[in-house]
mmCIF file of C-alpha atoms and ligand atoms in Angstrom:
data_model
loop_
_atom_site.group_PDB
_atom_site.id
_atom_site.type_symbol
_atom_site.label_atom_id
_atom_site.label_comp_id
_atom_site.label_asym_id
_atom_site.label_seq_id
_atom_site.Cartn_x
_atom_site.Cartn_y
_atom_site.Cartn_z
ATOM 1 C CA UNK A 8 -22.284 1.936 -16.611
ATOM 2 C CA UNK A 9 -19.534 1.885 -14.490
ATOM 3 C CA UNK A 10 -19.164 2.321 -10.854
ATOM 4 C CA UNK A 11 -16.509 4.774 -9.165
ATOM 5 C CA UNK A 12 -14.428 3.179 -6.731
ATOM 6 C CA UNK A 13 -15.075 5.681 -3.600
ATOM 7 C CA UNK A 14 -11.907 4.486 -1.503
ATOM 8 C CA UNK A 15 -12.472 7.576 1.100
ATOM 9 C CA UNK A 16 -15.518 5.824 2.280
ATOM 10 C CA UNK A 17 -13.969 2.285 1.908
ATOM 11 C CA UNK A 18 -11.109 3.998 3.847
ATOM 12 C CA UNK A 19 -13.477 5.611 6.916
ATOM 13 C CA UNK A 20 -15.617 2.093 7.048
ATOM 14 C CA UNK A 21 -12.317 0.442 7.640
ATOM 15 C CA UNK A 22 -10.727 2.973 10.149
ATOM 16 C CA UNK A 23 -13.866 2.478 11.974
ATOM 17 C CA UNK A 24 -13.721 -1.403 12.558
ATOM 18 C CA UNK A 25 -10.213 -0.720 13.225
ATOM 19 C CA UNK A 26 -11.013 1.735 15.767
ATOM 20 C CA UNK A 27 -13.294 -1.369 17.284
ATOM 21 C CA UNK A 28 -10.246 -3.853 17.307
ATOM 22 C CA UNK A 29 -8.007 -1.062 18.953
ATOM 23 C CA UNK A 30 -10.605 -0.556 21.509
ATOM 24 C CA UNK A 31 -11.220 -4.271 21.953
ATOM 25 C CA UNK A 32 -7.444 -4.867 22.433
ATOM 26 C CA UNK A 33 -6.875 -2.085 24.986
ATOM 27 C CA UNK A 34 -10.026 -3.987 27.035
ATOM 28 C CA UNK A 35 -8.847 -6.908 26.628
ATOM 29 C CA UNK A 36 -4.807 -6.775 27.975
ATOM 30 C CA UNK A 37 -4.756 -3.587 29.474
ATOM 31 C CA UNK A 38 -2.354 -1.906 27.566
ATOM 32 C CA UNK A 39 -1.882 0.769 23.809
ATOM 33 C CA UNK A 40 -1.002 -0.583 20.663
ATOM 34 C CA UNK A 41 2.278 1.413 19.630
ATOM 35 C CA UNK A 42 3.505 2.700 15.803
ATOM 36 C CA UNK A 43 7.343 3.920 15.783
ATOM 37 C CA UNK A 44 7.378 6.119 12.440
ATOM 38 C CA UNK A 45 10.690 7.292 11.614
ATOM 39 C CA UNK A 46 11.978 10.017 9.531
ATOM 40 C CA UNK A 47 15.564 10.733 8.554
ATOM 41 C CA UNK A 48 15.813 13.966 6.976
ATOM 42 C CA UNK A 49 13.665 16.891 5.436
ATOM 43 C CA UNK A 50 12.015 15.671 2.301
ATOM 44 C CA UNK A 51 8.488 17.878 1.765
ATOM 45 C CA UNK A 52 6.726 14.526 0.753
ATOM 46 C CA UNK A 53 7.979 12.748 3.416
ATOM 47 C CA UNK A 54 7.373 14.682 6.089
ATOM 48 C CA UNK A 55 3.204 14.882 4.723
ATOM 49 C CA UNK A 56 2.958 10.807 4.744
ATOM 50 C CA UNK A 57 4.434 11.151 8.211
ATOM 51 C CA UNK A 58 2.061 13.235 9.641
ATOM 52 C CA UNK A 59 -0.843 11.858 8.227
ATOM 53 C CA UNK A 60 0.194 8.837 9.490
ATOM 54 C CA UNK A 61 0.492 10.212 12.767
ATOM 55 C CA UNK A 62 -2.960 11.475 12.505
ATOM 56 C CA UNK A 63 -4.599 8.352 11.366
ATOM 57 C CA UNK A 64 -3.237 6.788 14.814
ATOM 58 C CA UNK A 65 -4.609 9.437 16.485
ATOM 59 C CA UNK A 66 -7.845 8.713 14.842
ATOM 60 C CA UNK A 67 -8.169 4.943 15.689
ATOM 61 C CA UNK A 68 -6.770 5.176 19.165
ATOM 62 C CA UNK A 69 -3.218 3.951 18.168
ATOM 63 C CA UNK A 70 -0.157 5.298 20.070
ATOM 64 C CA UNK A 71 2.260 6.570 17.600
ATOM 65 C CA UNK A 72 5.722 7.173 18.477
ATOM 66 C CA UNK A 73 7.713 9.688 15.909
ATOM 67 C CA UNK A 74 11.399 9.977 15.627
ATOM 68 C CA UNK A 75 12.735 12.686 13.594
ATOM 69 C CA UNK A 76 16.847 12.768 12.672
ATOM 70 C CA UNK A 77 18.811 15.285 10.764
ATOM 71 C CA UNK A 78 19.386 14.250 7.279
ATOM 72 C CA UNK A 79 23.080 14.010 8.281
ATOM 73 C CA UNK A 80 22.446 11.084 10.644
ATOM 74 C CA UNK A 81 25.263 8.825 10.167
ATOM 75 C CA UNK A 82 24.080 5.141 9.840
ATOM 76 C CA UNK A 83 24.927 3.945 12.905
ATOM 77 C CA UNK A 84 22.537 6.355 14.505
ATOM 78 C CA UNK A 85 19.413 5.637 12.486
ATOM 79 C CA UNK A 86 20.236 1.736 12.936
ATOM 80 C CA UNK A 87 20.873 1.916 17.026
ATOM 81 C CA UNK A 88 17.378 3.697 16.947
ATOM 82 C CA UNK A 89 15.694 1.260 14.778
ATOM 83 C CA UNK A 90 17.479 -1.786 16.777
ATOM 84 C CA UNK A 91 16.120 -0.199 20.652
ATOM 85 C CA UNK A 92 12.393 -0.037 18.679
ATOM 86 C CA UNK A 93 12.767 -3.489 17.850
ATOM 87 C CA UNK A 94 13.060 -5.064 21.552
ATOM 88 C CA UNK A 95 10.505 -1.832 23.276
ATOM 89 C CA UNK A 96 7.647 -3.633 24.039
ATOM 90 C CA UNK A 97 5.607 -0.439 23.223
ATOM 91 C CA UNK A 98 6.016 -0.648 19.945
ATOM 92 C CA UNK A 99 4.186 -3.059 17.824
ATOM 93 C CA UNK A 100 4.564 -1.931 14.453
ATOM 94 C CA UNK A 101 8.012 -0.050 13.229
ATOM 95 C CA UNK A 102 7.861 2.568 9.786
ATOM 96 C CA UNK A 103 10.984 3.989 8.640
ATOM 97 C CA UNK A 104 9.773 6.753 5.920
ATOM 98 C CA UNK A 105 11.562 5.870 2.442
ATOM 99 C CA UNK A 106 13.408 7.266 0.392
ATOM 100 C CA UNK A 107 16.123 7.199 3.225
ATOM 101 C CA UNK A 108 19.106 10.135 2.392
ATOM 102 C CA UNK A 109 21.669 9.374 -0.098
ATOM 103 C CA UNK A 110 24.554 7.431 2.088
ATOM 104 C CA UNK A 111 22.329 5.372 4.146
ATOM 105 C CA UNK A 112 22.087 1.883 3.498
ATOM 106 C CA UNK A 113 17.927 1.155 3.703
ATOM 107 C CA UNK A 114 18.263 -2.484 3.108
ATOM 108 C CA UNK A 115 20.327 -2.951 6.125
ATOM 109 C CA UNK A 116 18.102 -0.281 8.223
ATOM 110 C CA UNK A 117 14.685 -2.078 7.089
ATOM 111 C CA UNK A 118 16.689 -5.477 8.221
ATOM 112 C CA UNK A 119 16.498 -4.845 11.515
ATOM 113 C CA UNK A 120 12.772 -4.233 11.844
ATOM 114 C CA UNK A 121 11.882 -7.885 13.277
ATOM 115 C CA UNK A 122 9.406 -9.449 11.160
ATOM 116 C CA UNK A 123 6.544 -9.132 13.373
ATOM 117 C CA UNK A 124 6.488 -5.289 13.797
ATOM 118 C CA UNK A 125 6.997 -5.402 9.831
ATOM 119 C CA UNK A 126 3.932 -3.368 9.204
ATOM 120 C CA UNK A 127 5.044 -2.188 5.583
ATOM 121 C CA UNK A 128 4.733 -5.540 4.931
ATOM 122 C CA UNK A 129 8.511 -5.275 2.945
ATOM 123 C CA UNK A 130 11.020 -7.596 4.296
ATOM 124 C CA UNK A 131 11.865 -10.831 2.805
ATOM 125 C CA UNK A 132 10.273 -13.407 5.512
ATOM 126 C CA UNK A 133 6.927 -11.200 5.106
ATOM 127 C CA UNK A 134 6.955 -11.476 1.441
ATOM 128 C CA UNK A 135 8.154 -14.915 1.296
ATOM 129 C CA UNK A 136 4.908 -15.998 3.909
ATOM 130 C CA UNK A 137 3.101 -13.836 0.927
ATOM 131 C CA UNK A 138 4.498 -16.082 -1.502
ATOM 132 C CA UNK A 139 3.706 -19.575 0.776
ATOM 133 C CA UNK A 140 0.240 -18.137 0.975
ATOM 134 C CA UNK A 141 0.389 -18.115 4.772
ATOM 135 C CA UNK A 142 -0.418 -14.930 7.103
ATOM 136 C CA UNK A 143 2.043 -12.765 7.367
ATOM 137 C CA UNK A 144 1.954 -8.382 7.067
ATOM 138 C CA UNK A 145 1.103 -7.771 3.389
ATOM 139 C CA UNK A 146 2.608 -4.407 1.944
ATOM 140 C CA UNK A 147 -0.133 -1.656 2.120
ATOM 141 C CA UNK A 148 -1.013 -0.521 -1.039
ATOM 142 C CA UNK A 149 -1.615 -3.513 -2.780
ATOM 143 C CA UNK A 150 -3.776 -5.086 0.486
ATOM 144 C CA UNK A 151 -5.506 -1.888 0.071
ATOM 145 C CA UNK A 152 -6.628 -2.738 -3.430
ATOM 146 C CA UNK A 153 -7.540 -6.288 -2.397
ATOM 147 C CA UNK A 154 -9.693 -4.828 0.858
ATOM 148 C CA UNK A 155 -11.310 -2.686 -2.257
ATOM 149 C CA UNK A 156 -11.945 -5.313 -4.284
ATOM 150 C CA UNK A 157 -13.953 -7.260 -1.385
ATOM 151 C CA UNK A 158 -15.664 -4.455 -0.330
ATOM 152 C CA UNK A 159 -16.781 -4.264 -3.627
ATOM 153 C CA UNK A 160 -18.075 -8.078 -4.127
ATOM 154 C CA UNK A 161 -16.222 -7.805 -6.874
ATOM 155 C CA UNK A 162 -15.544 -11.782 -7.875
ATOM 156 C CA UNK A 163 -12.088 -12.193 -8.472
ATOM 157 C CA UNK A 164 -11.630 -16.469 -8.812
ATOM 158 C CA UNK A 165 -11.151 -17.510 -12.247
ATOM 159 C CA UNK A 166 -10.941 -13.917 -13.221
ATOM 160 C CA UNK A 167 -7.600 -12.925 -15.716
ATOM 161 C CA UNK A 168 -6.020 -10.405 -13.816
ATOM 162 C CA UNK A 169 -2.845 -8.442 -15.416
ATOM 163 C CA UNK A 170 -0.529 -5.900 -13.131
ATOM 164 C CA UNK A 171 1.626 -3.454 -15.411
ATOM 165 C CA UNK A 172 4.474 -3.005 -12.965
ATOM 166 C CA UNK A 173 6.479 -5.304 -11.124
ATOM 167 C CA UNK A 174 8.005 -2.979 -8.259
ATOM 168 C CA UNK A 175 8.734 -4.543 -4.750
ATOM 169 C CA UNK A 176 6.022 -2.741 -2.715
ATOM 170 C CA UNK A 177 3.282 -2.484 -5.096
ATOM 171 C CA UNK A 178 3.449 -4.809 -8.503
ATOM 172 C CA UNK A 179 5.055 -8.096 -7.210
ATOM 173 C CA UNK A 180 2.763 -8.455 -3.780
ATOM 174 C CA UNK A 181 -0.425 -7.346 -6.066
ATOM 175 C CA UNK A 182 0.489 -10.428 -8.702
ATOM 176 C CA UNK A 183 0.895 -12.558 -5.695
ATOM 177 C CA UNK A 184 -2.072 -11.564 -3.960
ATOM 178 C CA UNK A 185 -4.219 -11.610 -6.796
ATOM 179 C CA UNK A 186 -2.957 -15.446 -7.398
ATOM 180 C CA UNK A 187 -3.630 -15.865 -3.910
ATOM 181 C CA UNK A 188 -6.825 -15.132 -4.381
ATOM 182 C CA UNK A 189 -7.035 -17.584 -7.499
ATOM 183 C CA UNK A 190 -7.081 -15.009 -10.282
ATOM 184 C CA UNK A 191 -4.974 -16.103 -13.413
ATOM 185 C CA UNK A 192 -2.125 -13.433 -13.325
ATOM 186 C CA UNK A 193 -0.115 -11.790 -15.709
ATOM 187 C CA UNK A 194 2.262 -8.959 -14.741
ATOM 188 C CA UNK A 195 3.865 -6.752 -17.144
ATOM 189 C CA UNK A 196 7.205 -3.895 -16.901
ATOM 190 C CA UNK A 197 9.159 -1.927 -19.127
ATOM 191 C CA UNK A 198 10.207 -4.684 -21.192
ATOM 192 C CA UNK A 199 7.221 -6.510 -21.899
ATOM 193 C CA UNK A 200 5.920 -6.799 -25.788
ATOM 194 C CA UNK A 201 2.218 -6.456 -26.955
ATOM 195 C CA UNK A 202 1.162 -4.452 -23.318
ATOM 196 C CA UNK A 203 -2.079 -3.235 -25.494
ATOM 197 C CA UNK A 204 -3.093 -6.746 -26.503
ATOM 198 C CA UNK A 205 -2.220 -8.391 -22.821
ATOM 199 C CA UNK A 206 -4.059 -5.520 -21.081
ATOM 200 C CA UNK A 207 -7.154 -5.707 -23.312
ATOM 201 C CA UNK A 208 -7.910 -9.142 -22.532
ATOM 202 C CA UNK A 209 -7.748 -8.323 -18.275
ATOM 203 C CA UNK A 210 -11.227 -8.589 -16.356
ATOM 204 C CA UNK A 211 -9.234 -6.152 -13.658
ATOM 205 C CA UNK A 212 -6.411 -4.557 -14.758
ATOM 206 C CA UNK A 213 -4.283 -2.804 -11.748
ATOM 207 C CA UNK A 214 -1.408 -0.148 -12.981
ATOM 208 C CA UNK A 215 1.378 0.670 -10.826
ATOM 209 C CA UNK A 216 3.592 2.660 -13.271
ATOM 210 C CA UNK A 217 4.148 6.128 -12.625
ATOM 211 C CA UNK A 218 3.899 7.186 -15.993
ATOM 212 C CA UNK A 219 0.398 9.711 -16.233
ATOM 213 C CA UNK A 220 -2.522 8.262 -18.409
ATOM 214 C CA UNK A 221 -0.990 5.607 -19.734
ATOM 215 C CA UNK A 222 -3.487 3.272 -19.981
ATOM 216 C CA UNK A 223 -5.396 4.469 -22.654
ATOM 217 C CA UNK A 224 -8.922 3.205 -23.508
ATOM 218 C CA UNK A 225 -7.652 0.888 -26.325
ATOM 219 C CA UNK A 226 -6.304 -1.277 -23.638
ATOM 220 C CA UNK A 227 -8.730 -1.821 -21.862
ATOM 221 C CA UNK A 228 -11.189 -4.543 -22.108
ATOM 222 C CA UNK A 229 -15.258 -3.536 -22.024
ATOM 223 C CA UNK A 230 -16.461 -4.170 -18.643
ATOM 224 C CA UNK A 231 -13.455 -4.749 -16.909
ATOM 225 C CA UNK A 232 -12.426 -3.205 -13.466
ATOM 226 C CA UNK A 233 -9.445 -1.023 -13.292
ATOM 227 C CA UNK A 234 -7.481 -0.115 -10.512
ATOM 228 C CA UNK A 235 -5.146 2.626 -10.683
ATOM 229 C CA UNK A 236 -1.910 2.689 -8.074
ATOM 230 C CA UNK A 237 -0.477 5.821 -9.814
ATOM 231 C CA UNK A 238 0.075 9.059 -8.048
ATOM 232 C CA UNK A 239 1.321 11.698 -11.143
ATOM 233 C CA UNK A 240 1.331 15.099 -11.795
ATOM 234 C CA UNK A 241 -0.486 15.718 -15.552
ATOM 235 C CA UNK A 242 0.475 18.443 -17.592
ATOM 236 C CA UNK A 243 -0.780 21.319 -15.689
ATOM 237 C CA UNK A 244 0.600 19.908 -12.318
ATOM 238 C CA UNK A 245 -2.485 18.155 -11.689
ATOM 239 C CA UNK A 246 -2.898 15.290 -9.455
ATOM 240 C CA UNK A 247 -3.203 11.974 -11.587
ATOM 241 C CA UNK A 248 -3.019 8.524 -11.682
ATOM 242 C CA UNK A 249 -1.887 6.082 -14.376
ATOM 243 C CA UNK A 250 -4.675 5.282 -16.294
ATOM 244 C CA UNK A 251 -6.610 7.842 -18.694
ATOM 245 C CA UNK A 252 -9.444 8.208 -16.473
ATOM 246 C CA UNK A 253 -11.830 10.285 -18.268
ATOM 247 C CA UNK A 254 -11.126 8.409 -21.878
ATOM 248 C CA UNK A 255 -11.389 4.934 -20.030
ATOM 249 C CA UNK A 256 -14.176 4.857 -17.489
ATOM 250 C CA UNK A 257 -16.771 4.532 -19.951
ATOM 251 C CA UNK A 258 -15.758 1.027 -20.797
ATOM 252 C CA UNK A 259 -15.570 -0.073 -17.300
ATOM 253 C CA UNK A 260 -16.936 -1.862 -14.555
ATOM 254 C CA UNK A 261 -15.375 -0.490 -11.491
ATOM 255 C CA UNK A 262 -12.915 1.993 -11.366
ATOM 256 C CA UNK A 263 -10.990 3.905 -8.945
ATOM 257 C CA UNK A 264 -10.170 8.033 -9.409
ATOM 258 C CA UNK A 265 -7.199 9.527 -8.532
ATOM 259 C CA UNK A 266 -7.117 11.305 -6.056
ATOM 260 C CA UNK A 267 -9.591 9.603 -4.313
ATOM 261 C CA UNK A 268 -9.396 5.528 -5.097
ATOM 262 C CA UNK A 269 -6.291 3.518 -4.067
ATOM 263 C CA UNK A 270 -4.503 6.297 -2.338
ATOM 264 C CA UNK A 271 -6.376 6.780 1.251
ATOM 265 C CA UNK A 272 -6.321 2.958 1.558
ATOM 266 C CA UNK A 273 -2.456 2.917 2.134
ATOM 267 C CA UNK A 274 -2.152 4.963 4.992
ATOM 268 C CA UNK A 275 -5.418 2.756 6.313
ATOM 269 C CA UNK A 276 -3.924 -0.681 5.479
ATOM 270 C CA UNK A 277 -0.763 0.363 7.495
ATOM 271 C CA UNK A 278 -2.448 0.856 10.750
ATOM 272 C CA UNK A 279 -4.648 -2.415 9.972
ATOM 273 C CA UNK A 280 -1.304 -3.815 9.656
ATOM 274 C CA UNK A 281 -0.277 -2.685 13.261
ATOM 275 C CA UNK A 282 -3.596 -4.000 14.880
ATOM 276 C CA UNK A 283 -2.755 -7.156 13.212
ATOM 277 C CA UNK A 284 0.818 -7.077 14.880
ATOM 278 C CA UNK A 285 -0.718 -6.157 18.092
ATOM 279 C CA UNK A 286 -2.854 -9.061 18.019
ATOM 280 C CA UNK A 287 -0.175 -11.668 17.131
ATOM 281 C CA UNK A 288 2.531 -10.052 19.879
ATOM 282 C CA UNK A 289 -0.178 -11.537 22.850
HETATM 283 P P1 NDP B 17 8.459 1.769 -9.174
HETATM 284 O O1 NDP B 17 8.714 2.796 -10.435
HETATM 285 O O2 NDP B 17 9.055 1.193 -8.726
HETATM 286 O O3 NDP B 17 7.837 0.736 -10.808
HETATM 287 C C1 NDP B 17 6.819 1.123 -11.852
HETATM 288 C C2 NDP B 17 6.925 -0.184 -12.460
HETATM 289 O O4 NDP B 17 6.277 0.402 -14.135
HETATM 290 C C3 NDP B 17 8.131 -0.953 -12.965
HETATM 291 O O5 NDP B 17 8.092 -2.345 -12.711
HETATM 292 C C4 NDP B 17 8.235 -0.523 -14.681
HETATM 293 O O6 NDP B 17 9.378 -2.199 -15.494
HETATM 294 C C5 NDP B 17 6.645 -0.594 -15.247
HETATM 295 N N1 NDP B 17 7.103 0.263 -16.084
HETATM 296 C C6 NDP B 17 7.163 1.937 -16.501
HETATM 297 N N2 NDP B 17 7.579 1.756 -17.338
HETATM 298 C C7 NDP B 17 6.800 0.751 -18.600
HETATM 299 C C8 NDP B 17 6.092 1.458 -19.480
HETATM 300 N N3 NDP B 17 6.180 1.978 -20.136
HETATM 301 N N4 NDP B 17 5.442 -0.397 -19.884
HETATM 302 C C9 NDP B 17 5.630 -0.661 -19.106
HETATM 303 N N5 NDP B 17 5.722 -0.987 -17.795
HETATM 304 C C10 NDP B 17 6.325 0.041 -17.427
HETATM 305 O O7 NDP B 17 7.324 2.540 -9.101
HETATM 306 P P2 NDP B 17 6.118 1.858 -7.777
HETATM 307 O O8 NDP B 17 5.474 0.430 -7.985
HETATM 308 O O9 NDP B 17 6.930 2.337 -6.263
HETATM 309 O O10 NDP B 17 5.092 2.922 -7.912
HETATM 310 C C11 NDP B 17 3.651 2.933 -8.956
HETATM 311 C C12 NDP B 17 2.883 4.406 -8.985
HETATM 312 O O11 NDP B 17 2.411 4.078 -7.771
HETATM 313 C C13 NDP B 17 3.319 5.500 -8.818
HETATM 314 O O12 NDP B 17 2.880 6.229 -9.602
HETATM 315 C C14 NDP B 17 3.617 5.482 -7.639
HETATM 316 O O13 NDP B 17 3.742 7.369 -7.595
HETATM 317 C C15 NDP B 17 2.117 4.950 -6.815
HETATM 318 N N6 NDP B 17 1.963 4.772 -5.219
HETATM 319 C C16 NDP B 17 1.100 4.918 -5.019
HETATM 320 C C17 NDP B 17 0.907 4.514 -3.825
HETATM 321 C C18 NDP B 17 -0.700 4.836 -3.300
HETATM 322 O O14 NDP B 17 -0.570 4.645 -2.172
HETATM 323 N N7 NDP B 17 -1.759 5.047 -4.368
HETATM 324 C C19 NDP B 17 1.920 3.593 -3.197
HETATM 325 C C20 NDP B 17 2.856 3.425 -3.773
HETATM 326 C C21 NDP B 17 2.934 3.712 -5.276
HETATM 327 P P3 NDP B 17 10.350 -1.944 -15.003
HETATM 328 O O15 NDP B 17 10.921 -3.205 -13.681
HETATM 329 O O16 NDP B 17 10.859 -2.986 -16.259
HETATM 330 O O17 NDP B 17 11.620 -0.648 -14.853
#
């Protein structure tokens, strides 16, 4: 019997806790918590993400500052804005929506975000701290996965965890978080041999690949916990994950659906990180 992990319900619960934390912060320090969101250009998907982030802020009582720059903004313009936000005391977190338009050096722009305001958890220093298992701002999507596992009471210690995908924003931090939680972790990627064999030994299988329904039932161990980070479109244009959900779910003890699994947790963890950043700033 499998259990579907309801990311929306977890997200709602965590947002309530964040809203309480934000309220407490305001009472204790007499000031608001602020998140600056920078969007360059007019990419449709990015506009939706930014809107949802601003809506999330409103929901938990975080003040949002949105900056919209045109697609032809120069490197100097974007750098100047981020540098101003870096020293603005009303701003506790800075988020530069990726991808940036071609021609802009994203790495240089991101490097201007101080580690203490890096609510995406992408900067080298936060990633280094994660590797050293020290307190830091952790990338939102993998941190959201950990929160869901924790809230479901799923044991990680001593388990075989397999992460498929090694991107800097999902796969690598995911593997590090599982390792820090005492799992035995294997990271797979496009050059991995015997992927099926490795996956089928996983007690906890995390798919962060970006290929529709790639993880099939024969790759999954009976009773495994399956976490699907993927967000793809299937042949009919319908949103789907990296896991062949319909066929895999019967084999699992727990599984996250797409949509409604990992996705809703990502913005919630951004709000969580903004509250964390504010608490550390005082
Ligand atoms: P990337 O494209 O950066 O990384 C994909 C990873 O999958 C790479 O490490 C790649 O290996 C690996 N991979 C590709 N093909 C194979 C294969 N045939 N076998 C094994 N591994 C393979 O993607 P992201 O990490 O950014 O995102 C992954 C998915 O998660 C996407 O669907 C994305 O939309 C989704 N996503 C969802 C979020 C959410 O909030 N729910 C947030 C962020 C992402 P290699 O390194 O060798 O190329």
